[in-house]
Short mmCIF file of C-alpha atoms in Angstrom, two decimals:
data_model
loop_
_atom_site.label_atom_id
_atom_site.label_comp_id
_atom_site.label_asym_id
_atom_site.label_seq_id
_atom_site.Cartn_x
_atom_site.Cartn_y
_atom_site.Cartn_z
CA MET A 216 -27.05 -13.67 -38.03
CA SER A 217 -28.54 -13.08 -34.60
CA ILE A 218 -26.35 -12.13 -31.70
CA GLU A 219 -26.73 -14.38 -28.64
CA VAL A 220 -25.46 -13.69 -25.13
CA GLY A 221 -22.42 -15.84 -24.39
CA SER A 222 -21.30 -16.28 -27.99
CA LYS A 223 -17.73 -15.49 -29.02
CA LEU A 224 -17.23 -13.46 -32.18
CA GLU A 225 -14.43 -11.83 -34.14
CA GLY A 226 -14.84 -8.06 -34.52
CA LYS A 227 -13.05 -4.95 -35.73
CA VAL A 228 -12.33 -1.94 -33.46
CA THR A 229 -14.06 1.04 -35.12
CA GLY A 230 -13.73 3.66 -32.41
CA ILE A 231 -12.00 4.33 -29.11
CA THR A 232 -13.26 6.56 -26.27
CA ASN A 233 -12.01 7.19 -22.76
CA PHE A 234 -14.59 4.70 -21.42
CA GLY A 235 -14.15 1.86 -23.92
CA ALA A 236 -13.96 0.75 -27.54
CA PHE A 237 -16.63 0.23 -30.17
CA VAL A 238 -16.34 -3.05 -32.06
CA GLU A 239 -18.13 -3.86 -35.32
CA LEU A 240 -19.39 -7.44 -35.34
CA PRO A 241 -19.71 -9.73 -38.41
CA SER A 242 -23.46 -9.05 -38.58
CA GLY A 243 -22.75 -5.34 -39.14
CA SER A 244 -23.96 -4.26 -35.69
CA THR A 245 -21.68 -2.41 -33.28
CA GLY A 246 -21.13 -3.17 -29.60
CA LEU A 247 -19.19 -1.54 -26.78
CA VAL A 248 -16.29 -3.10 -24.88
CA HIS A 249 -16.12 -1.18 -21.60
CA ILE A 250 -12.59 -0.25 -20.46
CA SER A 251 -12.93 -2.63 -17.50
CA GLU A 252 -13.54 -5.52 -19.94
CA VAL A 253 -10.43 -4.92 -22.11
CA ALA A 254 -7.81 -6.69 -19.94
CA ASP A 255 -7.50 -8.59 -16.68
CA ASN A 256 -5.30 -5.90 -15.17
CA TYR A 257 -6.05 -2.19 -14.60
CA VAL A 258 -6.31 -0.22 -17.85
CA LYS A 259 -5.44 3.44 -17.41
CA ASP A 260 -5.32 4.27 -21.12
CA ILE A 261 -7.22 2.05 -23.54
CA ASN A 262 -4.94 3.19 -26.37
CA ASP A 263 -2.15 1.13 -24.78
CA HIS A 264 -4.19 -2.03 -25.51
CA LEU A 265 -6.25 -1.30 -28.65
CA LYS A 266 -5.99 0.67 -31.90
CA VAL A 267 -8.68 1.49 -34.46
CA GLY A 268 -8.69 -1.27 -37.06
CA ASP A 269 -7.51 -4.04 -34.67
CA MET A 270 -9.28 -7.38 -35.02
CA VAL A 271 -10.31 -8.72 -31.60
CA GLU A 272 -12.20 -11.70 -30.27
CA VAL A 273 -15.11 -10.62 -28.06
CA LYS A 274 -17.74 -12.35 -25.98
CA VAL A 275 -21.30 -11.02 -26.00
CA MET A 276 -22.18 -10.16 -22.40
CA ASN A 277 -25.62 -8.62 -22.88
CA VAL A 278 -27.99 -7.35 -25.51
CA GLY A 279 -30.24 -4.52 -24.36
CA SER A 280 -33.85 -4.06 -25.43
CA ASP A 281 -32.74 -0.83 -27.12
CA GLY A 282 -30.25 -2.77 -29.28
CA LYS A 283 -27.10 -1.90 -27.30
CA ILE A 284 -24.61 -4.76 -27.19
CA GLY A 285 -22.21 -5.21 -24.26
CA LEU A 286 -18.97 -6.98 -25.15
CA SER A 287 -15.91 -8.27 -23.29
CA ILE A 288 -12.43 -9.00 -24.59
CA ARG A 289 -11.06 -10.40 -21.34
CA LYS A 290 -13.89 -12.93 -20.93
CA ALA A 291 -13.45 -14.08 -24.53
CA LYS A 292 -9.97 -15.40 -23.74
CA PRO A 293 -9.67 -19.14 -23.10
CA GLU A 294 -9.68 -20.14 -19.42
CA SER A 295 -5.94 -20.93 -19.50
CA GLU A 296 -5.10 -17.35 -20.54
CA GLN A 297 -7.33 -15.68 -17.98
CA ARG A 298 -5.92 -14.61 -14.67
CA PRO A 299 -5.92 -17.51 -12.21
CA GLN A 300 -8.42 -17.12 -9.42
CA ARG A 301 -7.08 -16.61 -5.91
CA PRO A 302 -7.58 -19.59 -3.65
CA GLN A 303 -10.25 -18.83 -1.12
CA ARG A 304 -9.25 -18.45 2.48
CA PRO A 305 -10.76 -20.89 4.93
CA THR A 306 -13.52 -19.17 6.85
CA ARG A 307 -13.13 -18.86 10.58
CA PRO A 308 -15.92 -18.05 12.96
CA ARG A 309 -15.89 -14.45 14.08
CA GLN A 310 -14.87 -13.64 17.60
CA GLY A 311 -17.84 -13.26 19.85
CA SER A 312 -20.28 -14.90 17.44
CA LYS A 313 -22.19 -17.94 18.57
CA PRO A 314 -22.75 -20.99 16.40
CA SER A 315 -26.39 -21.21 15.35
CA PHE A 316 -26.92 -24.64 16.92
CA GLU A 317 -26.48 -23.43 20.53
CA ARG A 318 -29.52 -22.98 22.70
CA PRO A 319 -30.12 -19.63 24.40
CA GLU A 320 -28.40 -19.19 27.74
CA ASN A 321 -30.37 -19.79 30.89
CA PHE A 322 -30.10 -17.59 33.98
CA GLU A 323 -27.30 -19.61 35.58
CA GLN A 324 -25.18 -19.42 32.43
CA LYS A 325 -25.81 -15.69 32.13
CA MET A 326 -24.88 -15.21 35.79
CA ALA A 327 -21.69 -17.26 35.43
CA LYS A 328 -20.72 -15.28 32.34
CA PHE A 329 -21.46 -12.04 34.15
CA MET A 330 -19.39 -13.08 37.17
CA LYS A 331 -16.42 -13.88 34.94
CA ASP A 332 -16.72 -10.57 33.05
CA SER A 333 -17.19 -8.68 36.29
CA GLU A 334 -14.12 -10.27 37.82
CA GLU A 335 -12.03 -9.37 34.76
CA ARG A 336 -13.27 -5.77 34.83
CA LEU A 337 -12.57 -5.41 38.52
CA THR A 338 -9.07 -6.79 38.05
CA THR A 339 -8.44 -4.26 35.28
CA LEU A 340 -9.86 -1.47 37.44
CA LYS A 341 -7.68 -2.50 40.40
CA ARG A 342 -4.56 -2.47 38.26
CA ALA A 343 -5.35 0.97 36.90
CA THR A 344 -6.12 2.33 40.36
CA GLU A 345 -2.99 0.83 41.91
CA SER A 346 -0.77 2.30 39.20
CA LYS A 347 -2.22 5.76 39.81
CA ARG A 348 -1.68 5.48 43.56
CA GLY A 349 1.85 4.20 43.17
CA GLY A 350 1.18 0.60 44.14
CA ARG A 351 -0.22 -0.82 47.35
CA GLY A 352 0.16 1.86 49.97
CA ALA A 353 -0.33 1.86 53.70
CA ARG A 354 -3.84 3.37 53.46
CA ARG A 355 -5.05 0.59 51.20
CA GLY A 356 -6.11 -1.75 54.03
CA TYR A 357 -9.54 -1.72 55.56
CA LEU A 358 -12.28 0.60 54.35
CA ALA A 359 -13.23 2.33 57.55
CA ASP A 360 -11.19 1.68 60.64
CA CYS A 361 -13.46 3.98 62.62
CA PHE A 362 -16.44 1.66 62.00
CA ASN A 363 -14.46 -1.45 62.93
CA CYS A 364 -15.36 -2.87 59.51
CA LYS A 365 -13.46 -5.99 58.46
CA LEU A 366 -14.27 -5.76 54.74
CA LYS A 367 -11.60 -4.47 52.41
CA SER A 368 -12.53 -1.76 49.91
CA ASP A 369 -12.06 -4.24 47.06
CA ASP A 370 -14.70 -6.54 48.58
CA ILE A 371 -17.18 -3.70 48.94
CA LEU A 372 -16.61 -2.62 45.32
CA HIS A 373 -17.25 -6.19 44.21
CA VAL A 374 -20.48 -6.53 46.22
CA CYS A 375 -21.77 -3.17 44.97
CA SER A 376 -20.98 -4.13 41.40
CA LEU A 377 -22.80 -7.46 41.78
CA LEU A 378 -25.89 -5.86 43.33
CA TRP A 379 -26.06 -3.23 40.61
CA SER A 380 -25.70 -5.83 37.87
CA MET A 381 -28.27 -8.16 39.39
CA ARG A 382 -30.74 -5.31 39.14
CA PHE A 383 -30.24 -5.28 35.35
CA PHE A 384 -30.46 -9.08 35.10
CA MET A 385 -33.74 -9.03 36.96
CA ARG A 386 -35.10 -6.46 34.49
CA GLU A 387 -34.02 -8.59 31.50
CA SER A 388 -35.40 -11.78 33.03
CA GLY A 389 -38.77 -10.19 33.62
CA GLY A 390 -38.41 -9.91 37.38
CA GLU A 391 -39.19 -6.82 39.40
CA SER A 392 -36.73 -3.94 39.51
#
């Protein structure tokens, strides 16, 4: 009788080790049931599940070229006895990932995205700065009264940030730096 992968056979446990159990098959050959293939749940001690001399139903998982036979007790059980599979979660797109059907952004889209990100960062920076200074103080008005400048320091920070960032966009777009 030849042993075919996928066939279910009745065998007798002839030996137990810490890594599995040896099962003698009807053809007289011996195969190994690895400890992970004994039961659906975690098996700490194989002796809790099997004893030498037990008759077990096994499924042939593989037959090596050297004659070694890999067996499974848990896969030999009928489908109704096996552990029910968990229902799969619906997949959601990851945050920040783009669907594959979108075209690459053009310069205007990149600039609009940058402006939005820049505005958010400046708002965060302003909040952090204001909390360290104790809120809006009297010296928070115009940048340099001595120069008669009418721009607030926030406006100058924003303009500097935009100019600096445009330099990087020009590099990425292939323009001059």
